[in-house]
Amino acid sequence: MTSTVFITGATSGFGEACARRFAEAGWSLVLTGRREERLQALSAELSKQTKVHTLTLDVRDRAAVEQAVEGLPAEFAKIRGLINNAGLALGIDPAPKCDLDDWDTMIDTNVKGLVYTTRTLLSRLIAYGRGASIVNLGSVAGNYPYPGGNVYGGTKAFVGQFSLNLRNDLIGTGVRVTNLEPGLCESEFSLVRFGGDQAKYDATYAGAEPIQPQDIAETIFWIMNTPAHVNVNNLELMPVSQTWAGFAIDRSRGETK
Ligand code: NDP
Ligand code: 8X3
């Protein structure tokens, strides 16, 4: 029987790379994102390899998510894999300088969008049962604080705890849940974060040999194809070039006795 994977945010980066990786292995694809043209182009390309269904939607729109899933054609209705990938960071300013609208957008997308998609697809994943998987895109930003990480890191910490709690609730169903936590990866993520500033994008990755979307796709493909009795709970990935900085210390108080 053909397996079907539902990928949110398939119009670039990890989601697009996952679409290619799963198509290569013959999985049917349900691809979602807001940019219709990109979805159509990817669909036209991958339809030569496998069955593809596209859903142009904004994961923040709960009704749109529910209607899209309800209206899935019969041949895409049985879902084995859900990749909750759609997400973004906006800005890297310290909290007092942040735009509250940006915080809203990150919470609405990374937290609420992921929750809407998960809840709406759960019955289909449970119906698939043994061998089904959910992979949620968390981040190292959910594990470690960094300057300017504020709400973005908070949303990814939510993804981590939600993933663990979901595992508990799905015991006995056969559905696996993984929180995948990448570090520095090269994708449009940084263009989005820096408002399209190409120089900041280039500086982010310069000389660092960051993880590529294909590396993430290969990892997700592996997670979803581990034996059905195995659950990868959390998996954190960083490029070899990335480690941790030390604690920050405020020395503005001058000499102490
Ligand atoms: P990209 O910017 O390349 O891709 C993000 C995808 O999310 C796009 O396809 C975009 O599609 C989609 N998306 C964003 N907002 C919405 C929305 N409201 N509704 C539907 N789709 C949306 O970034 P990455 O591939 O790098 O990131 C994917 C995920 O991985 C994100 O959750 C990110 O937080 C996480 N991550 C990224 C890391 C990195 O360094 N790159 C590291 C760790 C985690 P469209 O604009 O067409 O809607
Ligand atoms: C993306 C990785 O370090 O830019 O989630 O927050 S980081």
PDB file of C-alpha atoms and ligand atoms in Angstrom:
ATOM      1  CA  MET A   1       0.000   0.000   0.000  1.00  0.00           C
ATOM      2  CA  THR A   2       1.311   3.495  -0.842  1.00  0.00           C
ATOM      3  CA  SER A   3       2.167   5.717   2.107  1.00  0.00           C
ATOM      4  CA  THR A   4       1.047   9.343   2.185  1.00  0.00           C
ATOM      5  CA  VAL A   5       2.884  12.170   3.917  1.00  0.00           C
ATOM      6  CA  PHE A   6       1.290  15.534   4.718  1.00  0.00           C
ATOM      7  CA  ILE A   7       3.875  18.342   4.723  1.00  0.00           C
ATOM      8  CA  THR A   8       3.164  21.871   5.933  1.00  0.00           C
ATOM      9  CA  GLY A   9       5.383  24.599   4.474  1.00  0.00           C
ATOM     10  CA  ALA A  10       6.430  22.710   1.350  1.00  0.00           C
ATOM     11  CA  THR A  11       7.161  25.828  -0.714  1.00  0.00           C
ATOM     12  CA  SER A  12      10.787  26.163   0.403  1.00  0.00           C
ATOM     13  CA  GLY A  13      13.530  24.919   2.698  1.00  0.00           C
ATOM     14  CA  PHE A  14      12.976  21.747   4.728  1.00  0.00           C
ATOM     15  CA  GLY A  15       9.419  21.174   3.506  1.00  0.00           C
ATOM     16  CA  GLU A  16      10.376  21.314  -0.147  1.00  0.00           C
ATOM     17  CA  ALA A  17      13.377  19.051   0.441  1.00  0.00           C
ATOM     18  CA  CYS A  18      11.128  16.581   2.291  1.00  0.00           C
ATOM     19  CA  ALA A  19       8.691  16.587  -0.635  1.00  0.00           C
ATOM     20  CA  ARG A  20      11.523  15.617  -2.987  1.00  0.00           C
ATOM     21  CA  ARG A  21      12.922  12.965  -0.627  1.00  0.00           C
ATOM     22  CA  PHE A  22       9.590  11.269   0.012  1.00  0.00           C
ATOM     23  CA  ALA A  23       8.623  11.465  -3.692  1.00  0.00           C
ATOM     24  CA  GLU A  24      11.882   9.723  -4.567  1.00  0.00           C
ATOM     25  CA  ALA A  25      10.821   6.857  -2.295  1.00  0.00           C
ATOM     26  CA  GLY A  26       7.351   6.672  -3.881  1.00  0.00           C
ATOM     27  CA  TRP A  27       5.305   8.175  -1.051  1.00  0.00           C
ATOM     28  CA  SER A  28       2.201  10.135  -2.081  1.00  0.00           C
ATOM     29  CA  LEU A  29       2.386  13.781  -1.079  1.00  0.00           C
ATOM     30  CA  VAL A  30      -0.005  16.334   0.356  1.00  0.00           C
ATOM     31  CA  LEU A  31       1.859  19.642   0.076  1.00  0.00           C
ATOM     32  CA  THR A  32       0.750  22.840   1.758  1.00  0.00           C
ATOM     33  CA  GLY A  33       1.877  26.455   1.906  1.00  0.00           C
ATOM     34  CA  ARG A  34       0.621  29.925   1.100  1.00  0.00           C
ATOM     35  CA  ARG A  35       2.555  30.492  -2.130  1.00  0.00           C
ATOM     36  CA  GLU A  36       0.335  28.885  -4.754  1.00  0.00           C
ATOM     37  CA  GLU A  37       2.777  29.302  -7.663  1.00  0.00           C
ATOM     38  CA  ARG A  38       5.553  27.482  -5.856  1.00  0.00           C
ATOM     39  CA  LEU A  39       3.206  24.687  -4.842  1.00  0.00           C
ATOM     40  CA  GLN A  40       2.055  24.274  -8.430  1.00  0.00           C
ATOM     41  CA  ALA A  41       5.615  24.246  -9.777  1.00  0.00           C
ATOM     42  CA  LEU A  42       6.694  21.624  -7.237  1.00  0.00           C
ATOM     43  CA  SER A  43       3.592  19.581  -7.907  1.00  0.00           C
ATOM     44  CA  ALA A  44       4.201  19.668 -11.671  1.00  0.00           C
ATOM     45  CA  GLU A  45       7.746  18.438 -11.121  1.00  0.00           C
ATOM     46  CA  LEU A  46       7.044  15.723  -8.547  1.00  0.00           C
ATOM     47  CA  SER A  47       3.863  14.449 -10.225  1.00  0.00           C
ATOM     48  CA  LYS A  48       6.201  12.746 -12.695  1.00  0.00           C
ATOM     49  CA  GLN A  49       7.385  10.566  -9.796  1.00  0.00           C
ATOM     50  CA  THR A  50       4.389  10.145  -7.524  1.00  0.00           C
ATOM     51  CA  LYS A  51       0.862  11.303  -6.668  1.00  0.00           C
ATOM     52  CA  VAL A  52       0.712  14.882  -5.405  1.00  0.00           C
ATOM     53  CA  HIS A  53      -2.122  16.903  -3.907  1.00  0.00           C
ATOM     54  CA  THR A  54      -1.591  20.580  -3.075  1.00  0.00           C
ATOM     55  CA  LEU A  55      -3.444  22.688  -0.542  1.00  0.00           C
ATOM     56  CA  THR A  56      -2.872  26.429  -0.668  1.00  0.00           C
ATOM     57  CA  LEU A  57      -3.510  27.500   2.884  1.00  0.00           C
ATOM     58  CA  ASP A  58      -2.338  29.530   5.813  1.00  0.00           C
ATOM     59  CA  VAL A  59      -1.884  27.291   8.860  1.00  0.00           C
ATOM     60  CA  ARG A  60      -3.049  30.187  11.064  1.00  0.00           C
ATOM     61  CA  ASP A  61      -6.506  29.871   9.533  1.00  0.00           C
ATOM     62  CA  ARG A  62      -8.116  27.133  11.583  1.00  0.00           C
ATOM     63  CA  ALA A  63     -11.226  26.853   9.404  1.00  0.00           C
ATOM     64  CA  ALA A  64      -9.102  26.614   6.253  1.00  0.00           C
ATOM     65  CA  VAL A  65      -7.017  23.820   7.781  1.00  0.00           C
ATOM     66  CA  GLU A  66     -10.114  21.906   8.871  1.00  0.00           C
ATOM     67  CA  GLN A  67     -11.850  22.301   5.497  1.00  0.00           C
ATOM     68  CA  ALA A  68      -8.756  21.345   3.530  1.00  0.00           C
ATOM     69  CA  VAL A  69      -8.234  18.159   5.529  1.00  0.00           C
ATOM     70  CA  GLU A  70     -11.913  17.250   5.407  1.00  0.00           C
ATOM     71  CA  GLY A  71     -11.893  17.714   1.619  1.00  0.00           C
ATOM     72  CA  LEU A  72      -8.871  15.506   0.958  1.00  0.00           C
ATOM     73  CA  PRO A  73      -9.526  13.239  -2.031  1.00  0.00           C
ATOM     74  CA  ALA A  74     -10.000   9.581  -1.068  1.00  0.00           C
ATOM     75  CA  GLU A  75      -6.635   8.527  -2.471  1.00  0.00           C
ATOM     76  CA  PHE A  76      -4.863  10.969  -0.097  1.00  0.00           C
ATOM     77  CA  ALA A  77      -7.158  10.481   2.861  1.00  0.00           C
ATOM     78  CA  LYS A  78      -5.113   7.865   4.718  1.00  0.00           C
ATOM     79  CA  ILE A  79      -2.166   9.700   6.233  1.00  0.00           C
ATOM     80  CA  ARG A  80       0.913   7.839   7.490  1.00  0.00           C
ATOM     81  CA  GLY A  81       3.181  10.826   8.058  1.00  0.00           C
ATOM     82  CA  LEU A  82       2.686  14.405   9.205  1.00  0.00           C
ATOM     83  CA  ILE A  83       5.611  16.830   8.980  1.00  0.00           C
ATOM     84  CA  ASN A  84       4.654  19.916  10.981  1.00  0.00           C
ATOM     85  CA  ASN A  85       7.213  22.160   9.372  1.00  0.00           C
ATOM     86  CA  ALA A  86       5.537  25.498   8.523  1.00  0.00           C
ATOM     87  CA  GLY A  87       7.054  28.129  10.752  1.00  0.00           C
ATOM     88  CA  LEU A  88       9.163  31.225  10.973  1.00  0.00           C
ATOM     89  CA  ALA A  89      11.196  33.614  13.050  1.00  0.00           C
ATOM     90  CA  LEU A  90      10.710  37.352  12.654  1.00  0.00           C
ATOM     91  CA  GLY A  91      13.551  39.575  13.800  1.00  0.00           C
ATOM     92  CA  ILE A  92      16.323  39.045  16.329  1.00  0.00           C
ATOM     93  CA  ASP A  93      15.969  42.240  18.376  1.00  0.00           C
ATOM     94  CA  PRO A  94      16.005  42.242  22.171  1.00  0.00           C
ATOM     95  CA  ALA A  95      12.511  42.020  23.650  1.00  0.00           C
ATOM     96  CA  PRO A  96      12.058  45.718  24.473  1.00  0.00           C
ATOM     97  CA  LYS A  97      12.580  46.579  20.797  1.00  0.00           C
ATOM     98  CA  CYS A  98      10.366  43.861  19.337  1.00  0.00           C
ATOM     99  CA  ASP A  99       7.203  44.425  17.370  1.00  0.00           C
ATOM    100  CA  LEU A 100       4.233  42.790  19.080  1.00  0.00           C
ATOM    101  CA  ASP A 101       2.716  41.997  15.678  1.00  0.00           C
ATOM    102  CA  ASP A 102       5.802  39.885  14.898  1.00  0.00           C
ATOM    103  CA  TRP A 103       5.350  38.041  18.187  1.00  0.00           C
ATOM    104  CA  ASP A 104       1.711  37.405  17.319  1.00  0.00           C
ATOM    105  CA  THR A 105       2.666  36.040  13.906  1.00  0.00           C
ATOM    106  CA  MET A 106       5.236  33.641  15.361  1.00  0.00           C
ATOM    107  CA  ILE A 107       2.863  32.377  18.037  1.00  0.00           C
ATOM    108  CA  ASP A 108      -0.024  32.063  15.576  1.00  0.00           C
ATOM    109  CA  THR A 109       2.094  30.134  13.066  1.00  0.00           C
ATOM    110  CA  ASN A 110       4.569  28.077  15.099  1.00  0.00           C
ATOM    111  CA  VAL A 111       2.227  27.266  17.980  1.00  0.00           C
ATOM    112  CA  LYS A 112      -1.388  27.610  16.891  1.00  0.00           C
ATOM    113  CA  GLY A 113      -0.876  26.573  13.258  1.00  0.00           C
ATOM    114  CA  LEU A 114       0.991  23.465  14.351  1.00  0.00           C
ATOM    115  CA  VAL A 115      -1.700  22.638  16.886  1.00  0.00           C
ATOM    116  CA  TYR A 116      -4.524  23.109  14.362  1.00  0.00           C
ATOM    117  CA  THR A 117      -2.831  20.860  11.808  1.00  0.00           C
ATOM    118  CA  THR A 118      -2.019  18.194  14.363  1.00  0.00           C
ATOM    119  CA  ARG A 119      -5.466  18.045  15.943  1.00  0.00           C
ATOM    120  CA  THR A 120      -7.193  18.051  12.559  1.00  0.00           C
ATOM    121  CA  LEU A 121      -5.112  15.150  11.228  1.00  0.00           C
ATOM    122  CA  LEU A 122      -4.945  13.063  14.404  1.00  0.00           C
ATOM    123  CA  SER A 123      -7.903  10.815  13.643  1.00  0.00           C
ATOM    124  CA  ARG A 124      -6.404   9.942  10.259  1.00  0.00           C
ATOM    125  CA  LEU A 125      -3.009   9.136  11.765  1.00  0.00           C
ATOM    126  CA  ILE A 126      -4.637   7.039  14.472  1.00  0.00           C
ATOM    127  CA  ALA A 127      -6.670   5.233  11.800  1.00  0.00           C
ATOM    128  CA  TYR A 128      -3.376   4.397  10.067  1.00  0.00           C
ATOM    129  CA  GLY A 129      -2.051   3.177  13.408  1.00  0.00           C
ATOM    130  CA  ARG A 130       1.193   1.235  13.735  1.00  0.00           C
ATOM    131  CA  GLY A 131       3.936   2.877  11.653  1.00  0.00           C
ATOM    132  CA  ALA A 132       2.348   6.333  11.497  1.00  0.00           C
ATOM    133  CA  SER A 133       4.536   9.294  12.515  1.00  0.00           C
ATOM    134  CA  ILE A 134       4.365  12.948  13.370  1.00  0.00           C
ATOM    135  CA  VAL A 135       7.594  14.940  13.074  1.00  0.00           C
ATOM    136  CA  ASN A 136       7.376  18.415  14.569  1.00  0.00           C
ATOM    137  CA  LEU A 137       9.980  21.052  13.701  1.00  0.00           C
ATOM    138  CA  GLY A 138      11.269  22.323  17.003  1.00  0.00           C
ATOM    139  CA  SER A 139      14.655  24.004  17.196  1.00  0.00           C
ATOM    140  CA  VAL A 140      17.760  24.376  19.321  1.00  0.00           C
ATOM    141  CA  ALA A 141      16.145  27.752  20.052  1.00  0.00           C
ATOM    142  CA  GLY A 142      13.619  25.853  22.182  1.00  0.00           C
ATOM    143  CA  ASN A 143      16.416  24.365  24.279  1.00  0.00           C
ATOM    144  CA  TYR A 144      18.930  27.173  24.699  1.00  0.00           C
ATOM    145  CA  PRO A 145      18.340  30.888  25.151  1.00  0.00           C
ATOM    146  CA  TYR A 146      20.190  33.331  22.911  1.00  0.00           C
ATOM    147  CA  PRO A 147      19.958  37.114  22.588  1.00  0.00           C
ATOM    148  CA  GLY A 148      16.963  37.970  20.422  1.00  0.00           C
ATOM    149  CA  GLY A 149      15.562  34.433  20.586  1.00  0.00           C
ATOM    150  CA  ASN A 150      12.750  35.597  22.892  1.00  0.00           C
ATOM    151  CA  VAL A 151       9.380  34.578  21.409  1.00  0.00           C
ATOM    152  CA  TYR A 152      10.756  32.420  18.596  1.00  0.00           C
ATOM    153  CA  GLY A 153      12.563  30.250  21.175  1.00  0.00           C
ATOM    154  CA  GLY A 154       9.423  30.239  23.297  1.00  0.00           C
ATOM    155  CA  THR A 155       7.348  28.874  20.438  1.00  0.00           C
ATOM    156  CA  LYS A 156       9.870  26.109  19.821  1.00  0.00           C
ATOM    157  CA  ALA A 157       9.942  25.189  23.522  1.00  0.00           C
ATOM    158  CA  PHE A 158       6.182  24.807  23.198  1.00  0.00           C
ATOM    159  CA  VAL A 159       6.683  22.471  20.227  1.00  0.00           C
ATOM    160  CA  GLY A 160       9.010  20.326  22.346  1.00  0.00           C
ATOM    161  CA  GLN A 161       6.658  19.974  25.304  1.00  0.00           C
ATOM    162  CA  PHE A 162       3.605  19.545  23.086  1.00  0.00           C
ATOM    163  CA  SER A 163       5.397  16.718  21.274  1.00  0.00           C
ATOM    164  CA  LEU A 164       6.172  14.898  24.532  1.00  0.00           C
ATOM    165  CA  ASN A 165       2.634  15.303  25.832  1.00  0.00           C
ATOM    166  CA  LEU A 166       1.223  14.140  22.519  1.00  0.00           C
ATOM    167  CA  ARG A 167       3.306  10.988  22.797  1.00  0.00           C
ATOM    168  CA  ASN A 168       1.711  10.276  26.143  1.00  0.00           C
ATOM    169  CA  ASP A 169      -1.791  10.771  24.806  1.00  0.00           C
ATOM    170  CA  LEU A 170      -1.139   8.565  21.769  1.00  0.00           C
ATOM    171  CA  ILE A 171       0.045   5.556  23.729  1.00  0.00           C
ATOM    172  CA  GLY A 172      -1.605   2.442  22.384  1.00  0.00           C
ATOM    173  CA  THR A 173      -2.360   3.971  18.977  1.00  0.00           C
ATOM    174  CA  GLY A 174       0.943   3.078  17.312  1.00  0.00           C
ATOM    175  CA  VAL A 175       1.431   6.718  16.236  1.00  0.00           C
ATOM    176  CA  ARG A 176       4.974   7.972  16.845  1.00  0.00           C
ATOM    177  CA  VAL A 177       5.876  11.581  17.689  1.00  0.00           C
ATOM    178  CA  THR A 178       9.273  13.248  17.266  1.00  0.00           C
ATOM    179  CA  ASN A 179      10.489  16.724  18.088  1.00  0.00           C
ATOM    180  CA  LEU A 180      13.287  17.459  15.633  1.00  0.00           C
ATOM    181  CA  GLU A 181      15.512  20.289  16.861  1.00  0.00           C
ATOM    182  CA  PRO A 182      17.910  21.646  14.244  1.00  0.00           C
ATOM    183  CA  GLY A 183      20.500  24.358  14.749  1.00  0.00           C
ATOM    184  CA  LEU A 184      21.973  26.510  11.984  1.00  0.00           C
ATOM    185  CA  CYS A 185      20.480  25.461   8.642  1.00  0.00           C
ATOM    186  CA  GLU A 186      20.650  27.335   5.356  1.00  0.00           C
ATOM    187  CA  SER A 187      17.235  28.245   3.968  1.00  0.00           C
ATOM    188  CA  GLU A 188      14.928  31.170   3.331  1.00  0.00           C
ATOM    189  CA  PHE A 189      14.313  31.058   7.088  1.00  0.00           C
ATOM    190  CA  SER A 190      17.005  33.713   7.554  1.00  0.00           C
ATOM    191  CA  LEU A 191      15.735  35.883   4.703  1.00  0.00           C
ATOM    192  CA  VAL A 192      12.320  35.847   6.380  1.00  0.00           C
ATOM    193  CA  ARG A 193      13.828  36.533   9.793  1.00  0.00           C
ATOM    194  CA  PHE A 194      15.826  39.514   8.500  1.00  0.00           C
ATOM    195  CA  GLY A 195      12.997  40.964   6.400  1.00  0.00           C
ATOM    196  CA  GLY A 196      14.621  40.009   3.072  1.00  0.00           C
ATOM    197  CA  ASP A 197      18.047  41.507   3.906  1.00  0.00           C
ATOM    198  CA  GLN A 198      20.422  39.481   1.699  1.00  0.00           C
ATOM    199  CA  ALA A 199      23.572  40.838   3.405  1.00  0.00           C
ATOM    200  CA  LYS A 200      22.380  39.615   6.820  1.00  0.00           C
ATOM    201  CA  TYR A 201      21.415  36.278   5.264  1.00  0.00           C
ATOM    202  CA  ASP A 202      24.904  35.908   3.766  1.00  0.00           C
ATOM    203  CA  ALA A 203      26.573  36.893   7.061  1.00  0.00           C
ATOM    204  CA  THR A 204      24.534  34.292   8.953  1.00  0.00           C
ATOM    205  CA  TYR A 205      25.984  31.405   6.982  1.00  0.00           C
ATOM    206  CA  ALA A 206      29.379  32.803   5.887  1.00  0.00           C
ATOM    207  CA  GLY A 207      32.116  30.213   6.359  1.00  0.00           C
ATOM    208  CA  ALA A 208      29.958  28.080   8.647  1.00  0.00           C
ATOM    209  CA  GLU A 209      29.026  25.132   6.415  1.00  0.00           C
ATOM    210  CA  PRO A 210      25.473  25.088   7.778  1.00  0.00           C
ATOM    211  CA  ILE A 211      23.139  22.107   7.641  1.00  0.00           C
ATOM    212  CA  GLN A 212      21.248  21.945   4.342  1.00  0.00           C
ATOM    213  CA  PRO A 213      17.523  21.266   3.867  1.00  0.00           C
ATOM    214  CA  GLN A 214      18.436  17.945   2.223  1.00  0.00           C
ATOM    215  CA  ASP A 215      20.162  16.867   5.464  1.00  0.00           C
ATOM    216  CA  ILE A 216      16.962  17.578   7.382  1.00  0.00           C
ATOM    217  CA  ALA A 217      14.841  15.750   4.785  1.00  0.00           C
ATOM    218  CA  GLU A 218      17.095  12.703   5.005  1.00  0.00           C
ATOM    219  CA  THR A 219      16.792  12.746   8.808  1.00  0.00           C
ATOM    220  CA  ILE A 220      12.997  13.006   8.720  1.00  0.00           C
ATOM    221  CA  PHE A 221      12.818  10.227   6.145  1.00  0.00           C
ATOM    222  CA  TRP A 222      14.916   8.047   8.439  1.00  0.00           C
ATOM    223  CA  ILE A 223      12.763   8.893  11.495  1.00  0.00           C
ATOM    224  CA  MET A 224       9.569   7.943   9.669  1.00  0.00           C
ATOM    225  CA  ASN A 225      11.092   4.705   8.416  1.00  0.00           C
ATOM    226  CA  THR A 226      12.508   3.371  11.672  1.00  0.00           C
ATOM    227  CA  PRO A 227      10.896   0.069  12.712  1.00  0.00           C
ATOM    228  CA  ALA A 228       7.293   0.601  13.799  1.00  0.00           C
ATOM    229  CA  HIS A 229       8.115  -0.247  17.450  1.00  0.00           C
ATOM    230  CA  VAL A 230      10.733   2.551  17.692  1.00  0.00           C
ATOM    231  CA  ASN A 231       9.977   6.176  18.649  1.00  0.00           C
ATOM    232  CA  VAL A 232      12.618   8.886  18.275  1.00  0.00           C
ATOM    233  CA  ASN A 233      11.476  11.277  21.016  1.00  0.00           C
ATOM    234  CA  ASN A 234      13.822  14.215  20.453  1.00  0.00           C
ATOM    235  CA  LEU A 235      16.620  14.674  18.003  1.00  0.00           C
ATOM    236  CA  GLU A 236      18.889  17.721  18.082  1.00  0.00           C
ATOM    237  CA  LEU A 237      21.154  18.461  15.126  1.00  0.00           C
ATOM    238  CA  MET A 238      23.796  21.136  14.666  1.00  0.00           C
ATOM    239  CA  PRO A 239      26.419  21.741  12.017  1.00  0.00           C
ATOM    240  CA  VAL A 240      29.873  20.732  13.247  1.00  0.00           C
ATOM    241  CA  SER A 241      30.780  24.420  13.097  1.00  0.00           C
ATOM    242  CA  GLN A 242      28.181  25.414  15.714  1.00  0.00           C
ATOM    243  CA  THR A 243      28.544  25.079  19.508  1.00  0.00           C
ATOM    244  CA  TRP A 244      27.461  27.126  22.528  1.00  0.00           C
ATOM    245  CA  ALA A 245      28.642  30.519  23.738  1.00  0.00           C
ATOM    246  CA  GLY A 246      29.364  31.194  27.415  1.00  0.00           C
ATOM    247  CA  PHE A 247      27.120  33.002  29.881  1.00  0.00           C
ATOM    248  CA  ALA A 248      26.661  36.722  29.373  1.00  0.00           C
ATOM    249  CA  ILE A 249      27.840  38.901  32.283  1.00  0.00           C
ATOM    250  CA  ASP A 250      26.922  42.543  32.822  1.00  0.00           C
ATOM    251  CA  ARG A 251      30.084  44.356  34.028  1.00  0.00           C
ATOM    252  CA  SER A 252      28.611  47.838  33.944  1.00  0.00           C
ATOM    253  CA  ARG A 253      28.502  48.041  37.768  1.00  0.00           C
ATOM    254  CA  GLY A 254      32.191  48.923  37.882  1.00  0.00           C
ATOM    255  CA  GLU A 255      34.610  47.728  40.588  1.00  0.00           C
ATOM    256  CA  THR A 256      33.136  45.619  43.378  1.00  0.00           C
ATOM    257  CA  LYS A 257      34.683  45.265  46.847  1.00  0.00           C
TER     258      LYS A 257
HETATM  259  P1  NDP B   1      11.730  28.369   5.116  1.00  0.00           P
HETATM  260  O1  NDP B   1      11.483  29.820   5.331  1.00  0.00           O
HETATM  261  O2  NDP B   1      12.583  27.960   3.973  1.00  0.00           O
HETATM  262  O3  NDP B   1      10.340  27.585   4.993  1.00  0.00           O
HETATM  263  C1  NDP B   1       9.250  27.874   5.822  1.00  0.00           C
HETATM  264  C2  NDP B   1       7.995  27.269   5.230  1.00  0.00           C
HETATM  265  O4  NDP B   1       6.914  27.537   6.135  1.00  0.00           O
HETATM  266  C3  NDP B   1       7.631  27.845   3.872  1.00  0.00           C
HETATM  267  O5  NDP B   1       7.251  26.798   3.017  1.00  0.00           O
HETATM  268  C4  NDP B   1       6.433  28.736   4.175  1.00  0.00           C
HETATM  269  O6  NDP B   1       5.527  28.711   3.089  1.00  0.00           O
HETATM  270  C5  NDP B   1       5.821  28.013   5.384  1.00  0.00           C
HETATM  271  N1  NDP B   1       4.986  28.903   6.171  1.00  0.00           N
HETATM  272  C6  NDP B   1       5.367  29.978   6.917  1.00  0.00           C
HETATM  273  N2  NDP B   1       4.296  30.565   7.457  1.00  0.00           N
HETATM  274  C7  NDP B   1       3.202  29.865   7.030  1.00  0.00           C
HETATM  275  C8  NDP B   1       1.813  29.992   7.246  1.00  0.00           C
HETATM  276  N3  NDP B   1       1.296  30.966   8.000  1.00  0.00           N
HETATM  277  N4  NDP B   1       0.989  29.089   6.666  1.00  0.00           N
HETATM  278  C9  NDP B   1       1.490  28.105   5.901  1.00  0.00           C
HETATM  279  N5  NDP B   1       2.797  27.921   5.661  1.00  0.00           N
HETATM  280  C10 NDP B   1       3.638  28.812   6.218  1.00  0.00           C
HETATM  281  O7  NDP B   1      12.327  27.827   6.496  1.00  0.00           O
HETATM  282  P2  NDP B   1      12.898  26.376   6.919  1.00  0.00           P
HETATM  283  O8  NDP B   1      12.594  25.363   5.926  1.00  0.00           O
HETATM  284  O9  NDP B   1      14.301  26.560   7.337  1.00  0.00           O
HETATM  285  O10 NDP B   1      12.066  26.159   8.252  1.00  0.00           O
HETATM  286  C11 NDP B   1      11.078  25.167   8.410  1.00  0.00           C
HETATM  287  C12 NDP B   1      10.831  24.954   9.877  1.00  0.00           C
HETATM  288  O11 NDP B   1      12.020  24.567  10.536  1.00  0.00           O
HETATM  289  C13 NDP B   1      10.310  26.170  10.633  1.00  0.00           C
HETATM  290  O12 NDP B   1       9.325  25.748  11.555  1.00  0.00           O
HETATM  291  C14 NDP B   1      11.551  26.694  11.356  1.00  0.00           C
HETATM  292  O13 NDP B   1      11.212  27.391  12.526  1.00  0.00           O
HETATM  293  C15 NDP B   1      12.254  25.404  11.651  1.00  0.00           C
HETATM  294  N6  NDP B   1      13.701  25.502  11.858  1.00  0.00           N
HETATM  295  C16 NDP B   1      14.513  26.130  10.942  1.00  0.00           C
HETATM  296  C17 NDP B   1      15.869  26.200  11.170  1.00  0.00           C
HETATM  297  C18 NDP B   1      16.804  26.910  10.252  1.00  0.00           C
HETATM  298  O14 NDP B   1      17.912  27.293  10.694  1.00  0.00           O
HETATM  299  N7  NDP B   1      16.477  27.106   8.997  1.00  0.00           N
HETATM  300  C19 NDP B   1      16.481  25.552  12.342  1.00  0.00           C
HETATM  301  C20 NDP B   1      15.526  24.952  13.248  1.00  0.00           C
HETATM  302  C21 NDP B   1      14.202  24.905  12.986  1.00  0.00           C
HETATM  303  P3  NDP B   1       4.703  29.969   2.527  1.00  0.00           P
HETATM  304  O15 NDP B   1       5.516  31.187   2.785  1.00  0.00           O
HETATM  305  O16 NDP B   1       4.532  29.646   1.077  1.00  0.00           O
HETATM  306  O17 NDP B   1       3.421  29.918   3.278  1.00  0.00           O
HETATM  307  C1  8X3 B   2      16.434  28.117  13.876  1.00  0.00           C
HETATM  308  C2  8X3 B   2      17.754  27.950  14.525  1.00  0.00           C
HETATM  309  O1  8X3 B   2      19.478  29.081  16.028  1.00  0.00           O
HETATM  310  O2  8X3 B   2      18.403  30.445  14.317  1.00  0.00           O
HETATM  311  O3  8X3 B   2      15.433  27.564  14.656  1.00  0.00           O
HETATM  312  O4  8X3 B   2      17.181  29.790  16.260  1.00  0.00           O
HETATM  313  S1  8X3 B   2      18.217  29.377  15.322  1.00  0.00           S
END
